[in-house]
Amino acid sequence: MMDALQKKLLPRAGHRPLLHRLRLPYLLVVPVLLAAATVALLGFHSDLNIAALYSQCHARSRLRWVSRVPVVGAPSCFLVSFFQLTVGGDDDGKHSSLRALAIMAVILSFVAALLTASLIESARLCNRRSWLIARPTIPWLVFNLIGGALVWDIVIVPEFLRRAKQVQAAKESAAAERLRDVDSFIDVEVRGLTSQVEVYAIPLAVLFGFVAPSVAMLSTAGHPIAVLVWLFFPLWVSAVRYAVKVVGVNSIRDPEPHRLESHPVSVGLVYAVPIICSVISHVFLLVNLFSSPDDRREMTRATIKFIQIDFLIIGATVLYWLLVEAGMLTTLIMIVSSVVLGPGAGLSGSWLLREKAIESYPNGGGDGSAVTEDQQEHDEDTPLLRP
């Protein structure tokens, strides 16, 4: 049954997804429009309370141990105070809103899935030549500290789409030149992870570098220290991932590139953290929605509104990304599974289906059945020059 479902999800032989039918400038129209929508929505929903919060930090009347730091004091105080309020914390260090806590738990579980997908792509050999993809620490820092959805729509996703087009062009070029050994290398190894150790490094990095600081921030009602540590989670993720790779590199029996999607155990290890977090937070939110009134205060409503707008825009961009690379059915599956299991689980499952779809592209991997008509016309006995 699963095999039959998978066959229905994968593009048919000869089918070319939007990624290969449209030029890159046309593909970037939607992310740019979503970035513009972000600016418009944030401007429309701007609140005087947000400006007042920054004014308190600028006047050094809030979190003085942070706000008094030269140059970066006021912005740092604002960020810490902002996220303290979004998780439902108050100045007394207590939870003032379980609804805000539940909403932020769902959003953070989605970020965990997004981070997992980003780390997987950074570990693929085909993305080594893209500095932005292969080294995600700085882009994620800018994303979390400054840009949010704007950085995601204008910088990160366009780079992924650009690189995807380059990889597919290399596959088609190799097939056109009948370099079957090069084509095999691209299909099997380039989309593989650089090493099997990444199967352990990625989930441990997400668990200890992101989930642990997130849980600390949520459970302490946004304690300033916990928020400050969480803000720099890309650094902790990078440090844990690097440490695991250094320690585990000698224990890996197979040093060759690891085809993640061909090993169910590896898939389970890599995606377990975001899926578990998603299901738990989703259940928590549903219970809160149906059993408790909305207890968010005015300042919490003002701050969490910005996070929700960012979350919705980023989610819409991910859906578009899936549509471009994997097709409509995979996109719909993410929507349905997100409603049932939470957006983090929806993204994790659809990301795996996305990779299966990429394998079935013309000149792609899989069983090799997806070939073009031009390839079918030629074999080893076909003369190079036609009469």
One Martini backbone bead per residue (centre of mass of N, CA, C, O) as a GRO file, in nm:
protein
  387
    1MET     BB    1   0.058   0.062  -0.021
    2MET     BB    2   0.303   0.252   0.005
    3ASP     BB    3   0.406   0.211  -0.283
    4ALA     BB    4   0.154   0.321  -0.425
    5LEU     BB    5   0.163   0.602  -0.297
    6GLN     BB    6   0.445   0.682  -0.393
    7LYS     BB    7   0.384   0.665  -0.698
    8LYS     BB    8   0.169   0.895  -0.690
    9LEU     BB    9   0.371   1.121  -0.583
   10LEU     BB   10   0.539   1.078  -0.822
   11PRO     BB   11   0.662   1.167  -1.099
   12ARG     BB   12   0.640   1.116  -1.410
   13ALA     BB   13   0.768   1.032  -1.682
   14GLY     BB   14   0.879   1.345  -1.816
   15HIS     BB   15   0.825   1.515  -1.585
   16ARG     BB   16   0.819   1.872  -1.518
   17PRO     BB   17   0.870   2.088  -1.298
   18LEU     BB   18   0.869   2.416  -1.222
   19LEU     BB   19   1.177   2.436  -1.183
   20HIS     BB   20   1.220   2.346  -1.508
   21ARG     BB   21   1.002   2.548  -1.657
   22LEU     BB   22   1.127   2.787  -1.498
   23ARG     BB   23   1.275   3.061  -1.443
   24LEU     BB   24   1.417   3.207  -1.178
   25PRO     BB   25   1.276   3.489  -1.182
   26TYR     BB   26   0.988   3.362  -1.174
   27LEU     BB   27   1.022   3.199  -0.906
   28LEU     BB   28   1.079   3.477  -0.729
   29VAL     BB   29   0.808   3.626  -0.716
   30VAL     BB   30   0.671   3.503  -0.467
   31PRO     BB   31   0.881   3.568  -0.244
   32VAL     BB   32   0.869   3.873  -0.290
   33LEU     BB   33   0.568   3.907  -0.230
   34LEU     BB   34   0.588   3.792   0.059
   35ALA     BB   35   0.779   4.008   0.162
   36ALA     BB   36   0.586   4.243   0.110
   37ALA     BB   37   0.361   4.129   0.291
   38THR     BB   38   0.518   4.147   0.552
   39VAL     BB   39   0.552   4.452   0.561
   40ALA     BB   40   0.250   4.521   0.546
   41LEU     BB   41   0.150   4.359   0.795
   42LEU     BB   42   0.338   4.484   1.008
   43GLY     BB   43   0.243   4.774   0.957
   44PHE     BB   44  -0.063   4.729   1.011
   45HIS     BB   45   0.009   4.577   1.309
   46SER     BB   46   0.114   4.796   1.446
   47ASP     BB   47   0.227   4.905   1.778
   48LEU     BB   48   0.270   5.116   2.042
   49ASN     BB   49   0.383   4.900   2.236
   50ILE     BB   50   0.643   4.847   2.079
   51ALA     BB   51   0.759   5.131   2.099
   52ALA     BB   52   0.753   5.140   2.411
   53LEU     BB   53   0.948   4.907   2.456
   54TYR     BB   54   1.193   5.044   2.323
   55SER     BB   55   1.195   5.299   2.499
   56GLN     BB   56   1.266   5.156   2.762
   57CYS     BB   57   1.541   5.053   2.661
   58HIS     BB   58   1.661   5.329   2.574
   59ALA     BB   59   1.615   5.442   2.884
   60ARG     BB   60   1.704   5.208   3.087
   61SER     BB   61   1.421   5.082   3.238
   62ARG     BB   62   1.500   4.794   3.110
   63LEU     BB   63   1.709   4.574   3.161
   64ARG     BB   64   1.989   4.711   3.260
   65TRP     BB   65   2.210   4.485   3.210
   66VAL     BB   66   2.152   4.531   2.895
   67SER     BB   67   2.083   4.836   2.813
   68ARG     BB   68   2.382   4.948   2.907
   69VAL     BB   69   2.503   4.852   2.665
   70PRO     BB   70   2.682   4.948   2.423
   71VAL     BB   71   2.481   4.992   2.131
   72VAL     BB   72   2.333   4.688   2.197
   73GLY     BB   73   2.139   4.727   2.437
   74ALA     BB   74   1.858   4.808   2.325
   75PRO     BB   75   1.813   4.576   2.118
   76SER     BB   76   1.851   4.346   2.323
   77CYS     BB   77   1.628   4.425   2.517
   78PHE     BB   78   1.401   4.405   2.311
   79LEU     BB   79   1.427   4.107   2.233
   80VAL     BB   80   1.396   3.986   2.513
   81SER     BB   81   1.122   4.121   2.580
   82PHE     BB   82   0.963   4.019   2.341
   83PHE     BB   83   0.993   3.705   2.402
   84GLN     BB   84   0.884   3.715   2.686
   85LEU     BB   85   0.593   3.794   2.591
   86THR     BB   86   0.529   3.566   2.380
   87VAL     BB   87   0.544   3.331   2.620
   88GLY     BB   88   0.388   3.469   2.876
   89GLY     BB   89   0.555   3.663   3.032
   90ASP     BB   90   0.672   3.838   3.320
   91ASP     BB   91   0.834   4.040   3.553
   92ASP     BB   92   0.798   3.788   3.774
   93GLY     BB   93   0.844   3.502   3.621
   94LYS     BB   94   0.554   3.439   3.501
   95HIS     BB   95   0.274   3.296   3.375
   96SER     BB   96   0.017   3.481   3.192
   97SER     BB   97   0.002   3.266   2.928
   98LEU     BB   98  -0.097   2.966   2.782
   99ARG     BB   99  -0.162   3.043   2.493
  100ALA     BB  100   0.113   3.158   2.418
  101LEU     BB  101   0.273   2.906   2.486
  102ALA     BB  102   0.134   2.719   2.276
  103ILE     BB  103   0.197   2.880   2.020
  104MET     BB  104   0.508   2.883   2.052
  105ALA     BB  105   0.548   2.577   2.050
  106VAL     BB  106   0.457   2.536   1.756
  107ILE     BB  107   0.655   2.730   1.621
  108LEU     BB  108   0.918   2.595   1.730
  109SER     BB  109   0.865   2.318   1.597
  110PHE     BB  110   0.882   2.428   1.312
  111VAL     BB  111   1.173   2.531   1.334
  112ALA     BB  112   1.295   2.253   1.385
  113ALA     BB  113   1.220   2.145   1.104
  114LEU     BB  114   1.360   2.364   0.940
  115LEU     BB  115   1.642   2.310   1.054
  116THR     BB  116   1.667   2.018   0.967
  117ALA     BB  117   1.641   2.068   0.663
  118SER     BB  118   1.884   2.261   0.643
  119LEU     BB  119   2.100   2.056   0.743
  120ILE     BB  120   2.059   1.846   0.529
  121GLU     BB  121   2.130   2.031   0.287
  122SER     BB  122   2.417   2.107   0.395
  123ALA     BB  123   2.513   1.787   0.375
  124ARG     BB  124   2.501   1.791   0.082
  125LEU     BB  125   2.706   1.762  -0.187
  126CYS     BB  126   2.543   1.950  -0.392
  127ASN     BB  127   2.587   2.211  -0.168
  128ARG     BB  128   2.893   2.291  -0.132
  129ARG     BB  129   2.902   2.550  -0.340
  130SER     BB  130   2.708   2.675  -0.125
  131TRP     BB  131   2.757   2.884   0.127
  132LEU     BB  132   2.468   2.929   0.241
  133ILE     BB  133   2.397   2.622   0.275
  134ALA     BB  134   2.663   2.487   0.400
  135ARG     BB  135   2.651   2.766   0.598
  136PRO     BB  136   2.387   2.828   0.825
  137THR     BB  137   2.458   3.010   1.068
  138ILE     BB  138   2.442   3.304   0.966
  139PRO     BB  139   2.160   3.303   0.835
  140TRP     BB  140   2.017   3.222   1.106
  141LEU     BB  141   2.101   3.465   1.270
  142VAL     BB  142   1.969   3.676   1.091
  143PHE     BB  143   1.688   3.554   1.101
  144ASN     BB  144   1.654   3.574   1.425
  145LEU     BB  145   1.764   3.884   1.483
  146ILE     BB  146   1.631   4.043   1.216
  147GLY     BB  147   1.447   3.925   0.953
  148GLY     BB  148   1.309   3.660   0.911
  149ALA     BB  149   1.101   3.639   0.649
  150LEU     BB  150   1.280   3.818   0.472
  151VAL     BB  151   1.528   3.631   0.466
  152TRP     BB  152   1.379   3.383   0.362
  153ASP     BB  153   1.265   3.517   0.086
  154ILE     BB  154   1.540   3.676  -0.022
  155VAL     BB  155   1.776   3.454   0.050
  156ILE     BB  156   1.734   3.147   0.111
  157VAL     BB  157   1.532   3.036  -0.103
  158PRO     BB  158   1.672   3.143  -0.362
  159GLU     BB  159   1.929   2.970  -0.320
  160PHE     BB  160   1.793   2.695  -0.337
  161LEU     BB  161   1.676   2.731  -0.623
  162ARG     BB  162   1.939   2.790  -0.768
  163ARG     BB  163   2.082   2.522  -0.694
  164ALA     BB  164   1.873   2.326  -0.812
  165LYS     BB  165   1.916   2.416  -1.105
  166GLN     BB  166   2.216   2.342  -1.123
  167VAL     BB  167   2.195   2.040  -1.064
  168GLN     BB  168   2.002   1.967  -1.296
  169ALA     BB  169   2.186   2.071  -1.522
  170ALA     BB  170   2.411   1.866  -1.466
  171LYS     BB  171   2.246   1.613  -1.524
  172GLU     BB  172   2.164   1.682  -1.817
  173SER     BB  173   2.451   1.715  -1.925
  174ALA     BB  174   2.551   1.429  -1.863
  175ALA     BB  175   2.334   1.283  -2.033
  176ALA     BB  176   2.388   1.425  -2.307
  177GLU     BB  177   2.705   1.314  -2.297
  178ARG     BB  178   2.703   1.015  -2.186
  179LEU     BB  179   2.797   1.028  -1.867
  180ARG     BB  180   2.731   0.773  -1.668
  181ASP     BB  181   2.926   0.804  -1.432
  182VAL     BB  182   2.849   1.095  -1.360
  183ASP     BB  183   2.546   1.051  -1.330
  184SER     BB  184   2.569   0.850  -1.096
  185PHE     BB  185   2.712   1.036  -0.902
  186ILE     BB  186   2.492   1.247  -0.883
  187ASP     BB  187   2.247   1.069  -0.796
  188VAL     BB  188   2.382   0.914  -0.544
  189GLU     BB  189   2.601   1.116  -0.401
  190VAL     BB  190   2.527   1.421  -0.409
  191ARG     BB  191   2.248   1.367  -0.240
  192GLY     BB  192   2.420   1.288  -0.030
  193LEU     BB  193   2.579   1.267   0.248
  194THR     BB  194   2.898   1.319   0.352
  195SER     BB  195   2.806   1.145   0.615
  196GLN     BB  196   2.687   0.930   0.857
  197VAL     BB  197   2.730   1.126   1.104
  198GLU     BB  198   2.486   1.318   1.038
  199VAL     BB  199   2.260   1.138   1.163
  200TYR     BB  200   2.363   1.241   1.455
  201ALA     BB  201   2.433   1.546   1.438
  202ILE     BB  202   2.161   1.675   1.366
  203PRO     BB  203   1.967   1.587   1.603
  204LEU     BB  204   2.159   1.682   1.833
  205ALA     BB  205   2.171   1.978   1.747
  206VAL     BB  206   1.866   2.032   1.770
  207LEU     BB  207   1.823   1.938   2.062
  208PHE     BB  208   2.066   2.110   2.211
  209GLY     BB  209   2.062   2.387   2.032
  210PHE     BB  210   1.727   2.431   2.035
  211VAL     BB  211   1.525   2.277   2.218
  212ALA     BB  212   1.649   2.331   2.494
  213PRO     BB  213   1.632   2.647   2.485
  214SER     BB  214   1.325   2.650   2.433
  215VAL     BB  215   1.234   2.507   2.691
  216ALA     BB  216   1.365   2.710   2.882
  217MET     BB  217   1.200   2.955   2.787
  218LEU     BB  218   0.915   2.836   2.843
  219SER     BB  219   0.952   2.728   3.148
  220THR     BB  220   1.060   3.037   3.249
  221ALA     BB  221   0.889   3.267   3.121
  222GLY     BB  222   1.118   3.428   2.980
  223HIS     BB  223   1.390   3.444   3.082
  224PRO     BB  224   1.641   3.649   3.000
  225ILE     BB  225   1.864   3.433   2.984
  226ALA     BB  226   1.709   3.227   2.812
  227VAL     BB  227   1.659   3.417   2.573
  228LEU     BB  228   1.953   3.492   2.512
  229VAL     BB  229   2.038   3.205   2.446
  230TRP     BB  230   1.826   3.145   2.221
  231LEU     BB  231   1.904   3.367   2.008
  232PHE     BB  232   2.189   3.178   1.962
  233PHE     BB  233   2.126   2.887   1.842
  234PRO     BB  234   2.310   2.857   1.587
  235LEU     BB  235   2.569   2.820   1.753
  236TRP     BB  236   2.489   2.563   1.910
  237VAL     BB  237   2.430   2.388   1.668
  238SER     BB  238   2.711   2.403   1.541
  239ALA     BB  239   2.874   2.296   1.784
  240VAL     BB  240   2.737   2.019   1.815
  241ARG     BB  241   2.779   1.915   1.530
  242TYR     BB  242   3.087   1.933   1.532
  243ALA     BB  243   3.141   1.753   1.779
  244VAL     BB  244   3.010   1.494   1.670
  245LYS     BB  245   3.191   1.470   1.419
  246VAL     BB  246   3.461   1.448   1.568
  247VAL     BB  247   3.387   1.202   1.751
  248GLY     BB  248   3.237   1.010   1.513
  249VAL     BB  249   3.430   0.966   1.266
  250ASN     BB  250   3.580   0.693   1.381
  251SER     BB  251   3.292   0.517   1.410
  252ILE     BB  252   3.259   0.500   1.109
  253ARG     BB  253   3.250   0.254   0.875
  254ASP     BB  254   3.122   0.442   0.644
  255PRO     BB  255   3.277   0.710   0.465
  256GLU     BB  256   3.072   0.741   0.271
  257PRO     BB  257   2.819   0.856   0.129
  258HIS     BB  258   2.486   0.916   0.257
  259ARG     BB  259   2.171   0.770   0.189
  260LEU     BB  260   1.918   0.860   0.369
  261GLU     BB  261   1.643   0.758   0.214
  262SER     BB  262   1.760   0.441   0.217
  263HIS     BB  263   1.733   0.469   0.549
  264PRO     BB  264   1.501   0.434   0.787
  265VAL     BB  265   1.668   0.480   1.044
  266SER     BB  266   1.787   0.753   0.961
  267VAL     BB  267   1.519   0.899   0.924
  268GLY     BB  268   1.419   0.862   1.215
  269LEU     BB  269   1.652   1.013   1.356
  270VAL     BB  270   1.633   1.293   1.210
  271TYR     BB  271   1.295   1.336   1.247
  272ALA     BB  272   1.210   1.290   1.547
  273VAL     BB  273   1.227   1.561   1.693
  274PRO     BB  274   1.019   1.741   1.530
  275ILE     BB  275   0.778   1.543   1.552
  276ILE     BB  276   0.749   1.525   1.857
  277CYS     BB  277   0.723   1.829   1.910
  278SER     BB  278   0.474   1.871   1.732
  279VAL     BB  279   0.270   1.683   1.870
  280ILE     BB  280   0.283   1.800   2.155
  281SER     BB  281   0.216   2.101   2.084
  282HIS     BB  282  -0.052   2.045   1.935
  283VAL     BB  283  -0.204   1.922   2.172
  284PHE     BB  284  -0.171   2.160   2.363
  285LEU     BB  285  -0.327   2.364   2.186
  286LEU     BB  286  -0.598   2.212   2.160
  287VAL     BB  287  -0.661   2.198   2.461
  288ASN     BB  288  -0.656   2.505   2.507
  289LEU     BB  289  -0.877   2.590   2.302
  290PHE     BB  290  -1.113   2.386   2.441
  291SER     BB  291  -1.052   2.463   2.776
  292SER     BB  292  -0.956   2.770   2.735
  293PRO     BB  293  -0.918   3.087   2.759
  294ASP     BB  294  -0.807   3.382   2.649
  295ASP     BB  295  -0.503   3.508   2.838
  296ARG     BB  296  -0.401   3.747   2.684
  297ARG     BB  297  -0.234   4.021   2.686
  298GLU     BB  298  -0.170   4.307   2.529
  299MET     BB  299   0.140   4.271   2.489
  300THR     BB  300   0.125   3.979   2.390
  301ARG     BB  301  -0.048   4.033   2.142
  302ALA     BB  302   0.150   4.234   2.004
  303THR     BB  303   0.398   4.034   1.977
  304ILE     BB  304   0.274   3.760   1.865
  305LYS     BB  305   0.173   3.875   1.598
  306PHE     BB  306   0.450   3.889   1.460
  307ILE     BB  307   0.516   3.587   1.475
  308GLN     BB  308   0.268   3.487   1.316
  309ILE     BB  309   0.332   3.627   1.052
  310ASP     BB  310   0.601   3.491   1.003
  311PHE     BB  311   0.494   3.201   1.011
  312LEU     BB  312   0.295   3.224   0.770
  313ILE     BB  313   0.499   3.314   0.554
  314ILE     BB  314   0.695   3.078   0.579
  315GLY     BB  315   0.484   2.859   0.523
  316ALA     BB  316   0.410   2.960   0.239
  317THR     BB  317   0.696   2.928   0.120
  318VAL     BB  318   0.721   2.624   0.165
  319LEU     BB  319   0.481   2.546  -0.012
  320TYR     BB  320   0.599   2.664  -0.269
  321TRP     BB  321   0.856   2.499  -0.273
  322LEU     BB  322   0.713   2.225  -0.298
  323LEU     BB  323   0.560   2.288  -0.557
  324VAL     BB  324   0.812   2.334  -0.737
  325GLU     BB  325   0.964   2.043  -0.665
  326ALA     BB  326   0.696   1.824  -0.600
  327GLY     BB  327   0.409   1.937  -0.602
  328MET     BB  328   0.076   1.932  -0.512
  329LEU     BB  329   0.044   1.676  -0.333
  330THR     BB  330   0.269   1.738  -0.127
  331THR     BB  331   0.145   2.004  -0.035
  332LEU     BB  332  -0.123   1.885   0.070
  333ILE     BB  333   0.005   1.695   0.278
  334MET     BB  334   0.118   1.917   0.457
  335ILE     BB  335  -0.149   2.047   0.533
  336VAL     BB  336  -0.288   1.800   0.658
  337SER     BB  337  -0.061   1.712   0.861
  338SER     BB  338  -0.059   1.984   1.014
  339VAL     BB  339  -0.347   1.960   1.127
  340VAL     BB  340  -0.298   1.681   1.277
  341LEU     BB  341   0.038   1.710   1.382
  342GLY     BB  342   0.160   1.958   1.278
  343PRO     BB  343   0.392   2.155   1.112
  344GLY     BB  344   0.649   1.993   1.174
  345ALA     BB  345   0.548   1.718   1.068
  346GLY     BB  346   0.462   1.814   0.789
  347LEU     BB  347   0.745   1.899   0.694
  348SER     BB  348   0.898   1.635   0.735
  349GLY     BB  349   0.729   1.453   0.546
  350SER     BB  350   0.746   1.638   0.287
  351TRP     BB  351   1.057   1.635   0.262
  352LEU     BB  352   1.078   1.339   0.190
  353LEU     BB  353   0.896   1.356  -0.064
  354ARG     BB  354   1.069   1.558  -0.214
  355GLU     BB  355   1.312   1.371  -0.256
  356LYS     BB  356   1.160   1.156  -0.416
  357ALA     BB  357   1.087   1.349  -0.647
  358ILE     BB  358   1.374   1.423  -0.733
  359GLU     BB  359   1.458   1.129  -0.812
  360SER     BB  360   1.223   1.127  -1.055
  361TYR     BB  361   1.353   1.288  -1.235
  362PRO     BB  362   1.489   1.361  -1.506
  363ASN     BB  363   1.799   1.213  -1.461
  364GLY     BB  364   1.757   1.085  -1.204
  365GLY     BB  365   1.709   0.866  -0.983
  366GLY     BB  366   1.624   0.580  -0.864
  367ASP     BB  367   1.538   0.339  -1.118
  368GLY     BB  368   1.571   0.498  -1.407
  369SER     BB  369   1.282   0.550  -1.557
  370ALA     BB  370   1.333   0.864  -1.574
  371VAL     BB  371   1.336   0.943  -1.905
  372THR     BB  372   1.406   1.065  -2.195
  373GLU     BB  373   1.360   1.046  -2.530
  374ASP     BB  374   1.657   1.094  -2.605
  375GLN     BB  375   1.763   0.857  -2.434
  376GLN     BB  376   1.591   0.628  -2.572
  377GLU     BB  377   1.735   0.664  -2.862
  378HIS     BB  378   1.993   0.591  -2.691
  379ASP     BB  379   2.279   0.382  -2.712
  380GLU     BB  380   2.563   0.196  -2.751
  381ASP     BB  381   2.464   0.128  -3.067
  382THR     BB  382   2.447   0.420  -3.132
  383PRO     BB  383   2.533   0.641  -3.344
  384LEU     BB  384   2.662   0.957  -3.334
  385LEU     BB  385   2.604   0.963  -3.647
  386ARG     BB  386   2.375   1.053  -3.868
  387PRO     BB  387   2.262   1.015  -4.198
   0.00000   0.00000   0.00000
